[in-house]
């Protein structure tokens, strides 16, 4: 099997390296020293440069101004962004747009996608559930409403996927109730794509405006110092054209988000291991660089093995999502394996880095503590390793040979 990146994928990665080359990981206040959020907004200047480089529209078709690339290309770009801890909703907005393109109706795609690709509209995703430990689609209920009023009055009207459910009449809207926790960039995005379950146990995706009747946010702070939002929905009416009820839409979005998180962990891990190599190669004890000590070299080698495993499982998962290729297990099985390695691997990498840096690793004037905070956030995002091990076990049991 050939996992060589295509010329287009390599070009996307090269463009990302150029855009992120001047980004400093310590360009915002330290989360260790800041009470509350480290910033009021994401890096809008960087967001504009990313948009100009056409990196926000990688997964979009040409008719929406995109490059028509796949999940592998997106993961390459995400990996580059994580090396500098780029503060922006690249994963969430790209994944949401790709889901709308794959499952949304024509009206929705025409109104939204080109604007997302140009960076004019930002979409995030509520994917943590009510507590962070329960399924996100079970945290919010969705029921049909006879009120057909438009929910968006700024010329950004959207629609459903062609062939979607017509239960209750195509013009019937939806009413959402529930709570989603730890929504990334909730205070900065224009819309939140919210999974919700119906009375007949289906999952729909509702495009909820950040400012809307029945929608409220409560501030939460992540380990990285970024401001998250607890999204509270109380009889929030969403027009039918703003809800995707196509089968498989949420599962595909969740897999793409999880795989993208693995890409972020890989990029972060690569940078941390590089920082550790540079430091231990210069730091001397007993007249020799500490990198020449066997105990140091063995620990670094173990973390390199972690990186290679993270890399192999990531590209397998991204390839399954992008290509739709069939396997012994559904693509979600490969995604679970990738997240297990990403969660465990990135945790071991930053812990070893802190150890090999000695006291210098705890210096808040040095950026390693930022990478450690982001690593912990990525480890737990969309489920820790244990949750994905359980999911993988269920898949193996369900697909066991007769």
Coordinates of C-alpha atoms in Angstrom, one line a residue:
X1 CA 0.0 0.0 0.0
X2 CA 1.4 3.4 -1.0
X3 CA 0.9 6.2 1.4
X4 CA 3.1 8.7 -0.5
X5 CA 1.4 12.1 -0.5
X6 CA 0.2 13.5 -3.8
X7 CA 1.6 16.7 -5.3
X8 CA -1.5 18.6 -4.2
X9 CA -1.3 17.3 -0.7
X10 CA 2.4 18.2 -0.5
X11 CA 1.6 21.7 -1.9
X12 CA -0.9 22.2 0.9
X13 CA 1.6 21.3 3.5
X14 CA 4.2 23.6 1.9
X15 CA 1.8 26.4 1.9
X16 CA 1.0 25.8 5.5
X17 CA 4.7 25.9 6.5
X18 CA 5.0 29.2 4.8
X19 CA 2.0 30.7 6.6
X20 CA 2.9 29.4 10.0
X21 CA 6.6 30.1 9.7
X22 CA 6.4 33.4 11.5
X23 CA 4.0 32.4 14.3
X24 CA 5.5 32.4 17.8
X25 CA 4.0 29.9 20.3
X26 CA 4.4 32.4 23.1
X27 CA 2.7 35.2 21.3
X28 CA -0.1 35.3 23.8
X29 CA 0.0 35.4 27.6
X30 CA 1.0 32.2 29.4
X31 CA -1.9 30.0 30.6
X32 CA 0.1 29.3 33.7
X33 CA 0.2 33.0 34.7
X34 CA -3.1 34.3 33.3
X35 CA -6.3 34.4 35.3
X36 CA -9.1 33.5 32.9
X37 CA -8.7 33.4 29.1
X38 CA -5.4 34.2 27.5
X39 CA -7.1 36.1 24.8
X40 CA -10.5 37.5 23.9
X41 CA -10.5 36.2 20.3
X42 CA -8.6 33.8 18.1
X43 CA -5.8 35.1 16.0
X44 CA -7.7 36.9 13.3
X45 CA -4.6 38.2 11.5
X46 CA -3.3 34.6 11.1
X47 CA -6.8 33.5 10.1
X48 CA -6.8 36.0 7.3
X49 CA -3.4 34.8 6.1
X50 CA -4.6 31.2 6.2
X51 CA -7.7 32.2 4.1
X52 CA -5.5 34.0 1.6
X53 CA -3.4 30.9 1.2
X54 CA -6.6 28.9 0.4
X55 CA -6.1 26.7 3.4
X56 CA -9.6 27.2 4.7
X57 CA -11.2 25.8 1.6
X58 CA -9.0 22.7 1.1
X59 CA -11.9 20.2 1.4
X60 CA -14.4 22.3 -0.7
X61 CA -15.1 21.7 -4.3
X62 CA -14.1 24.1 -7.0
X63 CA -17.6 25.6 -7.3
X64 CA -17.2 26.9 -3.8
X65 CA -13.7 28.2 -4.4
X66 CA -12.0 25.2 -2.9
X67 CA -9.2 22.8 -3.9
X68 CA -11.3 19.6 -3.7
X69 CA -8.7 17.8 -1.5
X70 CA -9.3 15.2 1.2
X71 CA -8.8 14.6 4.9
X72 CA -5.1 13.7 4.4
X73 CA -4.4 17.2 3.1
X74 CA -6.3 18.8 6.0
X75 CA -4.3 16.7 8.5
X76 CA -1.0 17.8 6.9
X77 CA -2.0 21.4 7.4
X78 CA -3.3 20.8 10.9
X79 CA 0.0 19.1 11.8
X80 CA 1.9 22.2 10.7
X81 CA -0.4 24.5 12.6
X82 CA 0.1 22.6 15.8
X83 CA 3.9 23.0 15.7
X84 CA 3.4 26.6 16.5
X85 CA 0.2 26.2 18.6
X86 CA -1.7 28.3 16.1
X87 CA -4.8 29.8 17.8
X88 CA -7.7 29.4 15.4
X89 CA -10.6 27.1 14.6
X90 CA -9.1 25.6 11.5
X91 CA -10.2 22.0 12.3
X92 CA -13.7 22.9 13.5
X93 CA -14.6 25.2 10.6
X94 CA -13.0 23.0 7.9
X95 CA -14.8 19.9 9.3
X96 CA -18.1 21.6 9.6
X97 CA -17.9 22.9 6.0
X98 CA -16.9 19.5 4.7
X99 CA -19.9 18.0 6.4
X100 CA -22.3 20.6 4.9
X101 CA -20.8 19.9 1.5
X102 CA -21.2 16.1 1.9
X103 CA -24.6 16.1 3.5
X104 CA -26.3 19.5 3.1
X105 CA -28.9 20.6 0.6
X106 CA -27.9 22.8 -2.3
X107 CA -29.3 26.0 -0.7
X108 CA -27.3 25.4 2.4
X109 CA -24.1 24.8 0.5
X110 CA -24.5 27.7 -1.8
X111 CA -25.2 30.2 1.0
X112 CA -22.4 29.0 3.4
X113 CA -19.5 27.2 1.9
X114 CA -17.8 29.9 -0.2
X115 CA -18.0 32.3 2.7
X116 CA -16.4 29.8 5.1
X117 CA -13.7 29.1 2.6
X118 CA -12.9 32.8 2.4
X119 CA -12.8 33.1 6.2
X120 CA -15.8 35.4 6.3
X121 CA -17.9 33.0 8.3
X122 CA -16.6 30.8 11.1
X123 CA -18.3 27.6 12.2
X124 CA -17.4 25.6 15.2
X125 CA -18.8 22.2 16.4
X126 CA -20.3 21.1 19.7
X127 CA -18.8 17.7 20.1
X128 CA -18.2 17.1 23.8
X129 CA -21.7 16.3 25.1
X130 CA -23.1 17.5 28.4
X131 CA -20.2 16.5 30.6
X132 CA -17.4 15.6 28.2
X133 CA -17.8 11.9 28.9
X134 CA -21.2 11.2 27.3
X135 CA -22.1 11.0 23.6
X136 CA -22.5 14.5 22.2
X137 CA -25.6 13.6 20.2
X138 CA -27.4 12.6 23.4
X139 CA -26.9 16.0 25.1
X140 CA -29.4 17.9 23.1
X141 CA -32.9 16.9 22.0
X142 CA -34.5 18.0 18.7
X143 CA -38.2 17.9 18.0
X144 CA -40.3 19.1 15.1
X145 CA -41.9 22.5 15.2
X146 CA -44.7 23.8 13.0
X147 CA -43.1 27.3 13.0
X148 CA -41.4 27.8 9.7
X149 CA -39.8 31.2 10.4
X150 CA -36.3 31.7 9.1
X151 CA -33.7 31.6 11.9
X152 CA -31.1 33.6 10.0
X153 CA -32.0 37.1 8.9
X154 CA -28.7 38.4 7.6
X155 CA -28.9 36.9 4.1
X156 CA -27.1 33.7 5.2
X157 CA -30.0 31.3 4.6
X158 CA -29.2 27.6 4.5
X159 CA -30.9 24.3 3.8
X160 CA -30.9 20.5 4.3
X161 CA -29.3 17.7 2.4
X162 CA -31.1 16.5 -0.8
X163 CA -33.0 13.4 0.0
X164 CA -33.1 14.2 3.7
X165 CA -36.0 13.2 5.9
X166 CA -39.3 15.1 5.2
X167 CA -40.9 14.0 8.5
X168 CA -43.2 16.7 9.7
X169 CA -43.1 18.5 6.4
X170 CA -40.1 20.0 4.7
X171 CA -41.1 23.5 6.0
X172 CA -41.4 22.4 9.6
X173 CA -38.6 23.7 11.8
X174 CA -37.0 22.2 14.9
X175 CA -36.8 23.0 18.6
X176 CA -33.6 22.2 20.4
X177 CA -33.2 21.8 24.2
X178 CA -30.1 20.7 26.1
X179 CA -26.5 21.6 27.0
X180 CA -23.2 21.1 25.2
X181 CA -20.0 21.6 27.2
X182 CA -16.5 22.8 26.2
X183 CA -17.5 24.1 22.8
X184 CA -14.3 25.5 21.2
X185 CA -14.3 29.0 19.9
X186 CA -17.9 29.3 20.9
X187 CA -17.6 33.0 21.7
X188 CA -15.9 33.8 18.4
X189 CA -17.7 31.6 15.8
X190 CA -20.7 32.8 13.8
X191 CA -22.4 29.4 14.0
X192 CA -22.2 26.2 16.1
X193 CA -23.0 22.9 14.4
X194 CA -24.8 21.0 17.1
X195 CA -25.6 17.3 17.1
X196 CA -29.0 16.4 18.6
X197 CA -31.2 13.3 18.9
X198 CA -34.8 12.9 18.0
X199 CA -37.6 11.0 19.5
X200 CA -37.2 8.2 17.0
X201 CA -33.5 8.0 17.9
X202 CA -32.0 9.7 14.9
X203 CA -29.2 12.2 15.0
X204 CA -29.5 15.6 13.3
X205 CA -27.0 18.4 12.9
X206 CA -28.4 21.9 13.6
X207 CA -26.6 25.1 12.5
X208 CA -27.2 27.3 15.5
X209 CA -26.3 31.1 15.3
X210 CA -24.2 32.2 18.2
X211 CA -26.6 35.1 18.9
X212 CA -30.1 33.7 18.8
X213 CA -33.2 33.4 20.9
X214 CA -33.0 30.5 23.3
X215 CA -29.2 30.3 22.9
X216 CA -26.9 31.2 25.8
X217 CA -23.2 30.7 26.6
X218 CA -21.3 30.3 29.9
X219 CA -17.6 30.8 29.9
X220 CA -15.2 27.8 30.5
X221 CA -11.4 27.9 30.3
X222 CA -9.3 25.1 28.8
X223 CA -5.9 23.9 30.0
X224 CA -4.5 25.9 27.1
X225 CA -6.0 29.1 28.5
X226 CA -8.4 29.4 25.6
X227 CA -12.0 30.4 26.3
X228 CA -14.5 27.6 25.7
X229 CA -18.3 27.9 26.0
X230 CA -21.0 25.8 27.6
X231 CA -23.8 26.1 25.1
X232 CA -27.3 26.2 26.6
X233 CA -30.3 25.7 24.4
X234 CA -33.7 26.3 25.7
X235 CA -36.5 25.9 23.2
X236 CA -34.2 27.3 20.5
X237 CA -36.1 27.3 17.2
X238 CA -34.1 26.4 14.1
X239 CA -35.6 26.5 10.7
X240 CA -35.7 23.2 8.7
X241 CA -33.3 24.6 6.1
X242 CA -30.6 25.0 8.9
X243 CA -30.8 21.3 10.0
X244 CA -29.1 18.4 8.4
X245 CA -30.9 15.1 9.1
X246 CA -29.1 12.8 6.6
X247 CA -28.1 9.5 8.0
X248 CA -24.4 9.2 8.8
X249 CA -23.7 13.0 8.8
X250 CA -22.8 13.2 12.5
X251 CA -20.7 10.0 12.5
X252 CA -18.7 11.2 9.6
X253 CA -18.2 14.7 11.2
X254 CA -17.1 13.1 14.5
X255 CA -14.6 10.8 12.8
X256 CA -13.1 13.8 10.8
X257 CA -12.9 15.9 14.0
X258 CA -11.2 13.1 15.9
X259 CA -8.7 12.4 13.1
X260 CA -7.9 16.1 12.9
X261 CA -7.3 16.1 16.6
X262 CA -4.8 13.3 16.1
X263 CA -3.1 15.4 13.4
X264 CA -2.7 18.3 15.9
X265 CA -1.2 15.9 18.4
X266 CA 1.2 14.6 15.9
X267 CA 2.4 18.1 14.9
X268 CA 2.8 19.1 18.5
X269 CA 4.6 15.9 19.4
X270 CA 7.1 16.4 16.5
X271 CA 7.9 19.9 17.7
X272 CA 8.3 18.9 21.3
X273 CA 10.7 16.1 20.4
X274 CA 12.7 18.5 18.2
X275 CA 12.9 21.0 21.1
X276 CA 14.0 18.2 23.4
X277 CA 16.7 17.0 21.0
X278 CA 18.0 20.6 20.6
X279 CA 18.1 21.1 24.3
X280 CA 19.8 17.8 25.3
X281 CA 22.3 18.2 22.5
X282 CA 23.5 21.5 24.0
X283 CA 23.1 20.9 27.7
X284 CA 26.3 19.4 29.1
X285 CA 26.9 17.5 32.3
X286 CA 30.3 16.0 33.2
X287 CA 31.8 17.6 30.1
X288 CA 29.4 15.8 27.7
X289 CA 26.0 16.7 26.1
X290 CA 23.3 14.9 28.0
X291 CA 22.0 13.6 24.7
X292 CA 25.0 11.2 24.6
X293 CA 23.9 9.5 27.9
X294 CA 22.3 6.1 27.3
X295 CA 19.4 6.7 29.6
X296 CA 18.5 10.0 27.8
X297 CA 18.9 8.4 24.4
X298 CA 16.7 5.4 25.3
X299 CA 13.9 7.7 26.5
X300 CA 14.1 9.8 23.3
X301 CA 14.1 6.7 21.2
X302 CA 10.9 5.5 22.9
X303 CA 9.2 8.8 22.2
X304 CA 10.3 8.6 18.5
X305 CA 8.6 5.2 18.3
X306 CA 5.4 6.8 19.7
X307 CA 5.6 9.5 17.0
X308 CA 5.9 6.9 14.3
X309 CA 3.0 4.9 15.6
X310 CA 0.9 8.1 15.9
X311 CA 1.9 9.0 12.3
X312 CA 1.0 5.6 10.8
X313 CA -2.3 5.3 12.5
X314 CA -3.2 8.9 11.7
X315 CA -2.7 8.5 7.9
X316 CA -4.6 5.2 7.9
X317 CA -7.6 6.9 9.5
X318 CA -7.4 10.0 7.3
X319 CA -7.1 7.8 4.2
X320 CA -10.2 5.7 5.2
X321 CA -12.2 8.9 5.8
X322 CA -11.0 10.6 2.6
X323 CA -11.3 7.6 0.3
X324 CA -14.3 5.8 1.7
X325 CA -12.3 2.6 1.3
X326 CA -13.8 -0.5 2.9
X327 CA -12.1 -2.6 5.5
X328 CA -12.6 -5.4 8.0
X329 CA -13.9 -2.7 10.4
X330 CA -15.7 0.6 9.7
X331 CA -13.5 3.6 9.3
X332 CA -14.4 4.5 12.9
X333 CA -12.2 1.6 14.0
X334 CA -9.1 3.1 12.4
X335 CA -10.1 6.5 13.9
X336 CA -10.3 4.9 17.3
X337 CA -6.8 3.3 16.9
X338 CA -5.4 6.6 15.8
X339 CA -6.9 8.5 18.8
X340 CA -5.6 5.8 21.2
X341 CA -2.1 6.3 20.0
X342 CA -2.4 10.1 19.7
X343 CA -3.7 10.4 23.3
X344 CA -1.2 8.1 24.9
X345 CA 1.7 9.1 22.6
X346 CA 1.4 12.9 23.0
X347 CA 1.1 12.5 26.8
X348 CA 4.3 10.4 27.0
X349 CA 6.1 12.8 24.7
X350 CA 5.5 15.9 26.7
X351 CA 6.1 14.2 30.0
X352 CA 9.5 12.9 28.8
X353 CA 10.3 16.3 27.4
X354 CA 9.7 17.9 30.7
X355 CA 11.8 15.3 32.4
X356 CA 14.8 15.6 30.0
X357 CA 14.6 19.4 30.2
X358 CA 15.0 19.3 34.0
X359 CA 14.1 22.5 35.8
X360 CA 14.3 24.5 32.6
X361 CA 11.2 22.7 31.4
X362 CA 9.2 24.4 34.2
X363 CA 10.4 27.9 33.3
X364 CA 7.3 29.8 32.1
X365 CA 9.6 32.0 30.0
X366 CA 10.2 28.9 27.9
X367 CA 7.4 27.6 25.6
X368 CA 7.5 24.0 26.6
X369 CA 4.8 24.5 29.3
X370 CA 2.5 25.7 26.6
X371 CA 3.0 22.6 24.6
X372 CA 2.3 20.5 27.7
X373 CA -1.0 22.3 28.3
X374 CA -2.1 21.9 24.7
X375 CA -1.0 18.2 24.8
X376 CA -3.2 17.6 27.8
X377 CA -6.1 19.3 26.0
X378 CA -5.7 17.2 22.9
X379 CA -5.3 14.0 24.9
X380 CA -8.8 14.4 26.3
X381 CA -10.5 16.1 23.4
X382 CA -13.2 14.0 21.8
X383 CA -12.5 11.2 24.3
X384 CA -9.3 9.9 26.0
X385 CA -7.6 6.7 25.0
X386 CA -9.8 4.6 27.4
X387 CA -13.0 5.8 25.7
X388 CA -11.7 4.8 22.3
X389 CA -10.4 1.5 23.5
X390 CA -13.9 0.7 24.7
X391 CA -15.4 1.8 21.3
X392 CA -12.8 -0.3 19.5
X393 CA -13.7 -3.3 21.6
X394 CA -17.4 -2.9 20.8
X395 CA -16.6 -2.7 17.1
X396 CA -14.4 -5.8 17.2
X397 CA -17.2 -7.7 19.1
X398 CA -19.8 -6.5 16.6
X399 CA -17.7 -7.6 13.5
X400 CA -16.3 -10.8 14.9
X401 CA -16.3 -13.7 12.4
X402 CA -19.3 -16.0 12.9

